[in-house]
Amino acid sequence: MVSSAGTGLLSMMAARAMGLGDSPTCHSNNGSVTACESYLPMVKLMRKVLRANDMARSITVLNKRSDEVRVGVDIESRADVLVSEILDSELLGEGLIPTLQHAHDMLLVENPVTVPYKAIVYGQLVESTYLWKLHDLYNNEAEILDGIHLVPAGLERIIGVKLQQHPMHCDAIRREIKLLSEPFRIFEFNFGKRPESHGETAVHVKATGSGQVNAVISWWMLQLDDEGSIHYSTAPKWITLSGAGNWCDHWKQCVWFIPGKGVPLAKDEEISLRAAHGDTSISYQLEPHQPKSTGGDHHVKGGDFCLTLSPERIAIYGDAEWRLSVLNALKTVLQRRAPSLCVIADDSIFLALLVARFSTASHIMALFPGLQDKGIHYLKAVADANGFSMDHVEFVRKKMANWTGDDTHNKAVDLLIAEPFYYGSGGMLPWQNLRFWNERTALDSLLSKDASIMPCKGLLKVCAMSLPDLWNSRRSLDKIEGFDHSVVNPTLGACGDAADGGPCLPFYVWQCGEVKELSQIFTVMEFDFSRPISPCQGKVKVKFSERGICHGLVLWIDWVMDAENSIVVSTGPDRRHWKQGVKLLSTPVAAGLQGSTNTGETSCLIVQTSFDPSNGELVIEHVPS
C-alpha cells in the first residue's frame, strides 16, 4: 500500500486496517504501508507521531514525492491500495492528475483499490453584488466622479483579478448571495483509473430564478468507498443535502467571475456552460451569453499587458468612500503647498494616478517595490486617459535605504505618501504595512523640514470578540481517530493549551463563522510617522460591554491620513477587504459586565503591546482583570 503522508494520520489508519503495528500482538504478514512526504520538516513531525502511537516500525516513510518512488528500489512491488489526500479547494491545484497518472503508470497494480474512490466537481450560478465588486473595477469606478480612471474605456482588461478561493461557509456571505440554479455536475474523476490531462464538458443549466449571473461557484464531493456509502463535501453552507458540515476555513469554494456586470437570466431560461480542465485547474465559458469587453480588443503600448491584483484590492479601488477619503487627504496637502518632489513609497497605482493628475507641477518618484516594472508600464498605458504626462513621473528601482541626494536630483522630498499597500502582502498581518514607517525613516535625511507625510500616523486598535468557530479550528489536537496527535501542536501553532494562545494570525474576521464583538474598540498604540521609527509600547484595559465567551482579541490599524486627524481609513472587521490580526486566547473566558458578581466571569482584559522596529514584530500580551 502507498499513502500520502502529512502528519501520518492516513498511513496509521491504513496500517491499523491491515492489522499492522509495533506491538507484539500485531503481525506484519498482512502487507506493508509506504508513506511519501517530500517536505523534510513534515517527515520529522510524522516520525514523532508514529513513535507516539507505536507505529514507527510498521510504516516506511520516504522523504520523496510519489513520482520519485521506484518499484524495486523504494518499494518491493506495485501497490494494490492507494490512500491519498492531494486535494486543494479547486480539487486539482496540488497536482492530483499528474500524481495519479504516475501512480497508475509506475506504482499501482491494475484496478487498484483507492481511497478516495472518486471525486465530483459541482457548480452553481449565483447573483452577488459582493462578488461582482471583487472583479469588475471598470463598471464600479464608472459611477465615481473623481476624475481617476484606473481602468479607462478601451483598456478594460488592463487590470485582471487574481484567481483565488473564497469561503462561502459563513452566514454573512450566504445572506448576500441569490441562487439562480440548482447545483450541477461538471467533472467526475475516478481515482482507480488513469486520468486524462485535459477534458471538456458542456452543461445545460436551467435557471431557477431571475437575476444577473455574476459568478459560478464550484466545489467538490468525495465518494470515499466504491459502494457509495461514505461521502465528504466542500460545498458551501447553503447546500444542506450534500453532507456539508460546520464552518471551516481549510476548504474554500472556487469562484469564477462572469466578466463585467454579468449575464441577465430569466427564470426557466436555459444557459450553456462549457468547462475545461488541465492538469491543475478548471476554467469555464458561458455560451452563447459570454459578455464581451465594451471596448473591444485593445493593445497596450508595447503589446498586450495586464496588471493582476487581488479581488480585495480591486474592490478597494472601486470603493467610492475609500477613494474620496484618500483624494480629500491629498487635496488638503496640495492646498497647503505644491510639492516640488513627491515620493510614492508603496505599490499604490491609485496614489500614483492621483498625484500625477492633481499635482502636475510636481516631480513624482514611484518605488513600486512589489510591482516593479509592471507599475510603470501600467502608468504609461493609462497616462493619457488620466490627463497627465509621464514626463514628470520617474520609476526608481533603487531601495530607499540606499538613496542619496543624487537619487532625488539634489531636491528635498516635500511629500512622501503611501496607502500603504505592498503588492503580494495580502496574507500578512496589518502591522506589516508599517514597512512604510521604516522607509520613511530611511528617507529622513532627504526630507524637507516641512515635508508632508501621508498617512500621518497609524492607530493600533483592539476589540475583544467571541470567535467560537475560529478558536475550535485552531484548538490543540489530542486523539484523532484514536491516534495521539498532541506532539504536533507546538509545530502547527495550535492555540488551545498553548501558554500564550499561539501566534497572531491574519484573517478576514467577518468570514470566520460566528463572530460577536464583546467590547468597544480601544486604541492600544499610536505610530507617529512624522518621526523616525522607534520602539513602541502600549497598554489598555479592554472592558467587556457584552456578555459571552471571549475567544480572542482582534487587532488592526486605522490610518490617519491628514494632520488634522479628520480623515481616517479604517481596516477593521467592518471593512471587508482588509485582514485583521487575531490573537486567540489559550483558554476562552466568560465575559461579564463591570460590577457583575457572577462567579467565573471576567469584566475586562488588560492588553499590552510592544512593537520592535528591528524585526517589525508586534508582541501582544493579555491578562484577565
XYZ file of C-alpha atoms in Angstrom:
625
model
C 0.000 0.000 0.000
C 1.143 3.532 -0.797
C -0.209 6.552 1.108
C 0.395 10.287 1.160
C 1.929 11.268 4.466
C 1.349 14.678 6.123
C 1.366 14.024 9.861
C 0.865 10.306 9.275
C -2.834 10.018 10.052
C -3.838 8.310 6.800
C -0.835 5.998 6.995
C -1.692 4.907 10.532
C -5.333 4.370 9.622
C -4.228 2.199 6.704
C -1.808 0.238 8.884
C -4.484 -0.352 11.527
C -6.947 -1.541 8.884
C -4.319 -4.035 7.706
C -3.614 -5.271 11.233
C -0.136 -3.768 11.358
C 1.516 -2.242 14.407
C 4.622 -2.245 16.573
C 3.067 -4.206 19.429
C 3.773 -7.953 19.782
C 0.134 -8.784 19.035
C 0.346 -7.223 15.571
C 1.624 -9.251 12.670
C 3.400 -7.970 9.576
C 2.350 -10.698 7.134
C -0.729 -8.729 6.057
C 1.261 -6.378 3.850
C 3.101 -3.109 4.254
C 2.459 0.629 4.202
C 4.784 3.097 2.485
C 4.235 6.811 3.076
C 5.617 9.535 0.777
C 6.321 13.057 2.006
C 8.640 15.487 0.219
C 8.786 18.215 2.907
C 11.520 17.257 5.376
C 10.133 19.139 8.445
C 6.817 17.308 7.930
C 8.691 13.998 7.643
C 10.339 14.654 11.011
C 6.985 15.569 12.539
C 5.345 12.458 11.105
C 8.008 10.252 12.609
C 7.327 11.793 16.034
C 3.642 10.982 15.590
C 4.395 7.412 14.525
C 6.626 6.858 17.572
C 3.964 8.290 19.888
C 1.498 5.744 18.512
C 3.837 2.707 18.356
C 3.688 2.697 14.571
C 7.272 3.640 13.692
C 8.291 0.135 12.574
C 5.057 -0.571 10.725
C 5.220 2.269 8.222
C 8.069 3.015 5.844
C 8.493 6.769 5.442
C 10.071 8.059 2.232
C 11.274 11.659 2.087
C 10.260 11.841 -1.577
C 7.459 12.893 -3.846
C 5.446 9.923 -5.035
C 6.623 10.496 -8.615
C 10.208 9.927 -7.375
C 9.373 6.486 -5.936
C 10.642 3.480 -7.908
C 9.423 -0.127 -7.753
C 12.316 -2.435 -6.877
C 14.187 0.418 -5.234
C 11.858 2.149 -2.767
C 9.056 -0.434 -2.699
C 9.332 -4.144 -3.426
C 6.396 -4.414 -5.843
C 3.488 -2.462 -7.230
C 0.944 -1.458 -4.607
C -2.641 -2.689 -4.673
C -4.047 0.108 -2.485
C -3.602 3.884 -2.787
C -4.641 6.208 0.048
C -4.236 9.895 -0.730
C -5.315 13.426 0.096
C -3.604 15.540 -2.554
C -6.517 17.925 -2.915
C -6.984 21.664 -2.720
C -10.149 23.738 -2.751
C -10.304 23.520 -6.558
C -9.517 19.765 -6.348
C -6.726 19.776 -8.950
C -4.359 22.513 -7.725
C -1.990 20.239 -5.765
C -1.263 18.097 -8.808
C -3.888 15.376 -8.422
C -3.930 14.459 -12.123
C -0.161 14.124 -12.776
C 0.274 12.364 -9.430
C -2.402 9.785 -10.266
C -1.017 9.382 -13.781
C 2.431 8.488 -12.447
C 0.973 6.234 -9.763
C -1.070 4.239 -12.292
C 1.814 4.074 -14.749
C 4.601 3.160 -12.328
C 3.427 2.252 -8.808
C -0.003 0.561 -8.809
C -1.395 -2.754 -9.933
C -4.169 -2.780 -12.496
C -7.566 -1.878 -10.996
C -6.212 -0.924 -7.568
C -8.293 -0.066 -4.522
C -8.199 3.696 -3.964
C -9.325 5.869 -1.096
C -10.980 8.145 -2.113
C -12.792 6.206 -4.833
C -13.784 9.232 -6.930
C -14.391 12.976 -6.822
C -17.184 15.014 -8.396
C -16.917 18.744 -9.112
C -20.180 20.707 -8.766
C -21.142 24.217 -9.767
C -23.953 26.707 -9.220
C -24.930 30.031 -10.816
C -25.282 32.937 -8.389
C -26.023 36.635 -8.240
C -23.974 38.625 -5.727
C -23.128 42.318 -5.537
C -20.265 41.455 -3.176
C -18.682 39.040 -5.666
C -19.259 41.465 -8.540
C -17.300 44.196 -6.767
C -14.365 41.837 -6.334
C -13.593 41.803 -10.044
C -15.384 44.496 -12.081
C -13.391 47.657 -11.379
C -14.318 49.205 -14.726
C -18.070 49.368 -14.083
C -17.688 50.183 -10.387
C -15.465 53.204 -10.920
C -17.623 54.438 -13.808
C -20.007 55.805 -11.169
C -17.241 57.593 -9.231
C -16.644 61.198 -10.267
C -13.102 61.812 -9.026
C -11.512 62.053 -12.459
C -9.306 58.993 -11.936
C -9.632 56.102 -14.376
C -7.804 53.043 -13.125
C -9.464 51.113 -15.944
C -10.005 53.559 -18.809
C -12.506 52.887 -21.584
C -10.830 50.790 -24.231
C -8.460 49.252 -21.683
C -10.959 47.179 -19.722
C -8.598 44.248 -19.425
C -5.578 46.220 -18.208
C -6.293 45.142 -14.618
C -7.090 41.489 -14.039
C -8.225 39.630 -10.956
C -6.044 37.070 -9.227
C -7.719 33.681 -9.074
C -8.316 32.509 -5.527
C -10.824 30.608 -3.438
C -13.426 32.259 -1.229
C -15.013 30.947 1.986
C -18.749 30.556 1.437
C -19.362 28.809 4.764
C -20.085 31.955 6.757
C -23.613 33.298 7.175
C -22.555 36.805 6.119
C -21.794 35.612 2.585
C -24.794 33.302 2.409
C -27.151 36.230 3.115
C -25.704 38.172 0.177
C -25.991 35.505 -2.498
C -29.015 34.815 -4.658
C -29.024 31.305 -6.105
C -30.026 31.227 -9.770
C -29.750 27.476 -10.424
C -29.662 24.120 -8.749
C -26.195 22.594 -8.237
C -24.977 20.801 -11.359
C -22.238 18.252 -12.042
C -19.215 19.446 -14.001
C -16.467 16.790 -13.857
C -16.008 13.371 -12.308
C -12.581 11.900 -11.568
C -12.216 8.185 -10.817
C -9.098 7.657 -8.696
C -8.945 3.993 -9.706
C -8.362 4.883 -13.365
C -5.580 6.820 -15.032
C -6.963 10.358 -15.541
C -6.563 12.412 -18.722
C -4.585 15.649 -18.619
C -7.282 17.572 -20.428
C -11.042 17.301 -20.546
C -14.047 19.326 -21.659
C -17.736 19.121 -20.951
C -20.860 21.118 -21.773
C -23.552 21.574 -19.123
C -27.021 22.931 -19.831
C -28.267 24.797 -16.779
C -31.886 25.834 -16.218
C -32.419 29.000 -14.192
C -34.445 28.581 -11.016
C -34.956 32.335 -10.687
C -34.442 35.610 -12.500
C -31.358 37.724 -11.892
C -27.896 38.712 -13.000
C -25.390 35.853 -13.099
C -22.250 37.305 -11.536
C -20.342 34.110 -10.862
C -20.132 30.345 -10.986
C -19.360 28.888 -7.574
C -17.816 25.424 -7.582
C -16.870 22.797 -5.015
C -16.239 19.080 -4.890
C -17.569 15.966 -3.203
C -15.590 12.818 -2.500
C -17.024 9.328 -2.662
C -14.576 7.513 -0.420
C -15.724 3.927 -0.999
C -16.793 2.084 -4.139
C -20.215 1.273 -2.640
C -21.052 4.981 -2.396
C -21.926 4.903 1.314
C -19.259 7.340 2.583
C -19.042 10.898 1.268
C -17.289 14.148 2.109
C -18.134 17.525 0.591
C -16.617 21.016 0.498
C -19.976 22.512 -0.515
C -20.975 25.967 0.738
C -23.199 26.216 3.777
C -26.448 26.618 1.847
C -26.110 23.142 0.314
C -27.856 21.147 3.019
C -28.236 17.845 1.191
C -24.602 17.307 0.235
C -23.157 16.425 3.614
C -21.707 19.898 4.170
C -20.539 20.288 7.736
C -19.933 23.187 10.054
C -17.852 26.284 9.346
C -14.268 25.695 8.297
C -11.519 27.675 6.652
C -9.310 24.827 5.441
C -11.639 24.199 2.486
C -12.994 27.096 0.479
C -15.080 27.335 -2.670
C -13.898 28.419 -6.101
C -15.430 31.462 -7.744
C -15.295 32.058 -11.474
C -16.351 35.633 -12.155
C -18.553 36.392 -15.140
C -16.842 39.335 -16.907
C -18.363 42.790 -16.482
C -21.736 43.168 -14.822
C -22.631 39.565 -15.540
C -25.357 37.919 -17.599
C -29.116 38.571 -17.197
C -31.099 35.391 -16.808
C -34.854 34.810 -16.626
C -36.495 32.048 -14.629
C -36.639 28.748 -16.545
C -34.245 30.086 -19.171
C -31.531 27.608 -20.139
C -27.906 28.604 -20.417
C -24.946 26.546 -21.606
C -21.768 26.315 -19.598
C -18.633 24.843 -21.124
C -15.975 23.679 -18.672
C -12.438 22.573 -19.386
C -9.734 21.204 -17.104
C -5.991 20.886 -17.436
C -3.553 19.193 -15.102
C -4.059 21.694 -12.276
C -7.076 23.933 -12.928
C -10.619 24.223 -14.280
C -11.964 27.043 -16.455
C -15.456 27.968 -17.608
C -17.187 29.697 -20.513
C -20.828 30.693 -20.784
C -22.335 30.089 -24.208
C -23.606 31.996 -26.079
C -24.068 34.740 -23.454
C -20.429 35.382 -22.584
C -20.130 39.155 -22.031
C -17.648 40.921 -24.258
C -15.350 43.793 -23.364
C -17.138 47.051 -24.084
C -14.003 48.458 -25.639
C -13.252 45.518 -27.910
C -9.756 44.220 -28.375
C -7.043 46.524 -27.184
C -3.290 46.689 -27.243
C -1.391 48.469 -24.510
C 1.651 50.337 -25.748
C 4.323 47.745 -26.328
C 1.847 44.872 -26.612
C -0.888 43.305 -24.503
C -0.473 43.955 -20.786
C -2.464 43.041 -17.706
C -1.746 44.026 -14.123
C -3.124 41.305 -11.847
C -4.440 42.363 -8.443
C -6.215 40.503 -5.658
C -10.042 40.613 -5.627
C -9.978 42.588 -2.371
C -7.629 45.228 -3.823
C -9.918 45.604 -6.847
C -12.896 46.096 -4.522
C -10.988 48.723 -2.511
C -10.070 50.647 -5.647
C -13.716 50.581 -6.703
C -14.984 51.824 -3.329
C -16.241 55.428 -3.625
C -15.884 56.163 0.110
C -12.280 54.980 0.263
C -11.296 56.896 -2.873
C -12.927 60.083 -1.587
C -11.052 59.818 1.722
C -7.683 59.452 0.001
C -8.481 62.201 -2.512
C -9.553 64.654 0.197
C -6.407 63.940 2.202
C -4.221 64.624 -0.813
C -6.113 67.799 -1.714
C -5.572 69.059 1.839
C -1.826 68.568 1.417
C -1.768 70.189 -2.029
C -3.762 73.200 -0.816
C -1.086 73.819 1.786
C 1.593 73.922 -0.887
C 2.506 72.360 -4.219
C 5.292 69.845 -3.626
C 8.343 70.105 -5.821
C 9.234 66.428 -5.274
C 6.770 63.704 -4.305
C 7.795 60.139 -3.460
C 5.247 57.314 -3.557
C 6.732 54.722 -1.225
C 4.441 51.754 -1.862
C 2.693 49.892 -4.697
C -0.343 52.169 -4.905
C -1.269 52.760 -8.531
C -4.222 54.839 -7.299
C -1.973 57.309 -5.465
C 0.377 57.466 -8.439
C -2.502 58.469 -10.734
C -3.909 60.836 -8.118
C -0.689 62.803 -7.636
C 0.124 62.853 -11.344
C -3.393 64.095 -12.126
C -3.742 66.774 -9.442
C -0.148 67.934 -8.938
C 1.155 68.470 -12.455
C 3.953 70.740 -11.209
C 5.467 68.052 -9.012
C 8.201 65.636 -9.972
C 6.985 62.194 -8.942
C 9.210 59.303 -7.930
C 7.409 55.960 -7.665
C 9.064 52.995 -5.978
C 6.580 50.207 -6.754
C 8.658 47.793 -4.596
C 6.429 44.830 -5.442
C 5.021 45.772 -8.839
C 8.388 46.943 -10.168
C 8.301 47.425 -13.977
C 4.643 46.404 -14.106
C 3.741 49.520 -12.158
C 5.449 51.952 -14.503
C 4.204 50.018 -17.546
C 0.696 50.452 -16.197
C 1.146 54.198 -15.633
C 2.385 54.682 -19.186
C -0.646 52.866 -20.558
C -3.235 54.962 -18.675
C -1.488 58.357 -18.595
C -3.386 59.892 -21.498
C -6.765 58.756 -20.191
C -5.970 60.365 -16.818
C -4.767 63.665 -18.234
C -1.114 63.697 -17.224
C 2.258 63.342 -18.881
C 4.833 60.757 -17.927
C 7.489 63.434 -18.318
C 7.310 64.226 -14.609
C 6.966 60.616 -13.384
C 10.079 58.573 -12.583
C 10.341 54.927 -11.584
C 13.097 54.218 -9.031
C 14.465 50.684 -8.733
C 16.979 51.511 -6.015
C 15.969 50.683 -2.430
C 15.122 53.783 -0.432
C 17.641 52.869 2.269
C 20.417 53.458 -0.297
C 19.196 56.794 -1.641
C 21.429 59.850 -1.682
C 20.889 63.394 -2.868
C 21.903 62.289 -6.351
C 18.872 59.982 -6.494
C 16.484 62.860 -5.764
C 18.298 65.176 -8.206
C 19.513 67.146 -5.182
C 15.960 68.105 -4.289
C 14.403 67.691 -0.858
C 11.346 65.450 -0.700
C 8.300 67.620 0.027
C 5.671 64.894 0.008
C 6.024 61.235 0.992
C 2.853 59.217 0.587
C 1.514 55.668 0.643
C -1.844 53.948 1.147
C 0.106 51.965 2.491
C -0.183 48.894 0.274
C 2.518 46.455 -0.773
C 1.887 44.087 -3.659
C 1.842 40.466 -2.549
C 1.190 41.298 1.112
C -2.426 40.089 1.166
C -1.648 37.264 3.582
C 0.272 39.400 6.062
C -0.660 40.911 9.411
C -1.903 44.537 9.403
C 1.176 45.985 11.123
C 3.479 44.546 8.484
C 2.403 47.543 6.396
C 4.423 49.594 8.911
C 7.127 48.953 6.370
C 6.087 52.457 5.272
C 7.376 53.854 8.575
C 10.675 52.097 8.086
C 11.024 53.516 4.582
C 10.056 56.993 5.784
C 12.898 56.680 8.310
C 15.368 55.646 5.622
C 14.463 58.834 3.737
C 14.712 61.078 6.799
C 17.844 62.973 5.743
C 16.322 63.755 2.334
C 13.013 65.137 3.612
C 12.431 68.880 3.609
C 11.944 70.484 7.037
C 8.208 70.915 6.462
C 7.657 67.768 4.399
C 4.146 66.331 4.355
C 3.807 62.660 5.301
C 0.670 60.763 4.326
C -0.575 58.881 6.224
C 0.449 60.923 9.259
C 0.130 58.143 11.794
C -1.285 54.723 12.480
C -3.543 53.741 15.363
C -3.418 50.146 16.579
C -6.973 49.185 17.505
C -8.164 46.241 19.566
C -11.529 44.627 20.266
C -12.400 41.550 22.318
C -14.531 39.083 20.373
C -16.386 35.839 20.563
C -14.905 33.608 17.822
C -16.015 30.044 18.592
C -15.599 28.638 15.074
C -12.153 30.102 14.588
C -10.982 29.050 18.068
C -12.184 25.480 17.544
C -10.426 25.307 14.186
C -7.132 26.215 15.899
C -7.518 24.274 19.132
C -4.893 21.788 20.253
C -5.102 18.294 18.834
C -5.392 15.241 21.042
C -6.853 11.977 19.764
C -7.811 11.790 16.078
C -9.482 8.530 15.071
C -7.861 7.031 18.149
C -4.342 8.226 17.285
C -2.427 10.601 19.543
C -1.595 13.812 17.656
C -0.658 16.009 20.615
C 3.011 16.118 19.561
C 2.136 18.245 16.506
C 0.619 21.123 18.490
C 3.780 23.204 19.042
C 4.808 22.864 15.387
C 1.396 23.573 13.882
C 0.726 26.521 16.201
C -2.414 25.310 17.967
C -3.932 27.859 20.336
C -5.672 25.695 22.938
C -3.364 24.710 25.813
C -0.609 26.966 24.437
C 0.733 29.236 27.160
C 0.220 32.424 25.125
C -2.582 31.289 22.816
C -0.238 30.736 19.897
C 0.854 33.217 17.237
C -1.208 36.149 15.994
C -2.719 35.176 12.632
C -4.242 37.203 9.759
C -7.927 36.657 8.967
C -10.871 38.373 7.361
C -12.712 38.269 10.674
C -16.164 38.752 9.132
C -15.632 35.447 7.290
C -14.712 33.484 10.425
C -18.072 31.841 11.058
C -19.888 33.004 14.175
C -18.393 36.296 15.417
C -19.561 38.824 18.008
C -17.958 41.946 19.435
C -17.831 41.787 23.234
C -16.167 45.129 23.884
C -15.889 48.583 22.469
C -12.936 49.380 20.208
C -9.850 50.698 22.019
C -6.647 52.328 20.798
C -3.723 50.466 22.309
C -0.800 52.092 20.473
C -0.002 55.019 18.182
C 2.647 55.115 15.456
C 3.782 58.664 14.632
C 5.133 58.821 11.077
C 6.320 62.418 11.451
C 9.231 60.982 13.420
C 11.714 58.199 12.591
C 10.713 54.676 13.513
C 11.236 53.716 17.146
C 10.158 51.030 19.627
C 6.597 51.488 20.880
C 4.658 50.153 23.828
C 1.001 50.321 24.681
C -1.355 49.207 27.427
C -5.123 49.399 27.610
C -7.934 47.972 29.718
C -10.395 46.302 27.337
C -13.710 46.361 29.181
C -16.412 43.943 28.137
C -19.657 45.613 27.055
C -21.482 42.390 26.143
C -21.795 39.042 27.862
C -20.489 35.989 26.056
C -17.440 33.781 25.687
C -14.329 35.677 24.669
C -12.094 33.610 22.404
C -9.576 36.234 21.383
C -8.505 39.753 20.551
C -8.870 41.263 17.085
C -6.322 43.943 16.154
C -5.933 46.237 13.154
C -4.541 49.608 12.128
C -6.525 52.738 11.336
C -4.507 55.025 9.079
C -4.804 58.744 9.908
C -4.322 60.416 6.542
C -4.171 64.114 7.470
C -2.511 66.236 10.142
C -5.901 67.423 11.416
C -6.912 63.823 12.262
C -10.120 64.323 10.288
C -9.611 61.661 7.591
C -9.132 58.133 8.865
C -9.043 54.973 6.744
C -10.012 52.032 8.929
C -9.041 48.424 8.229
C -11.252 46.980 10.979
C -13.628 43.999 10.806
C -16.455 46.135 9.405
C -14.237 46.897 6.387
C -14.433 43.649 4.500
C -11.479 43.940 2.181
C -8.713 44.086 4.811
C -7.427 41.317 7.035
C -7.150 41.780 10.787
C -4.746 40.170 13.224
C -6.337 37.648 15.595
C -4.707 36.730 18.895
C -6.607 33.748 20.256
C -6.750 33.032 23.976
C -5.269 29.761 25.186
C -8.448 29.286 27.217
C -11.652 31.212 26.405
C -13.017 33.367 29.231
C -16.574 34.239 30.209
C -17.122 37.938 29.581
C -19.133 39.793 32.191
C -20.086 43.415 32.711
C -18.394 45.828 35.113
C -19.691 45.232 38.631
C -21.052 41.775 37.848
C -20.992 39.370 40.788
C -21.403 36.234 38.679
C -18.757 33.697 39.603
C -16.379 32.823 36.797
C -16.988 35.982 34.768
C -14.262 38.459 33.848
C -15.092 42.124 33.350
C -12.059 43.116 31.267
C -8.713 42.112 29.812
C -5.501 44.078 30.276
C -3.839 44.186 26.848
C -0.183 45.134 26.459
C 1.593 45.505 23.138
C 5.144 46.285 22.085
C 6.484 46.958 18.596
C 10.084 46.110 17.737
C 11.255 48.034 14.637
C 14.309 45.824 14.216
C 12.165 42.907 13.055
C 8.727 44.508 12.572
C 7.151 42.160 15.124
C 4.297 43.112 17.416
C 4.187 41.301 20.763
C 0.698 41.036 22.278
C 0.109 40.021 25.888
C -3.160 39.879 27.789
C -4.269 39.024 31.299
C -7.780 38.985 32.813
C -8.650 41.664 35.346
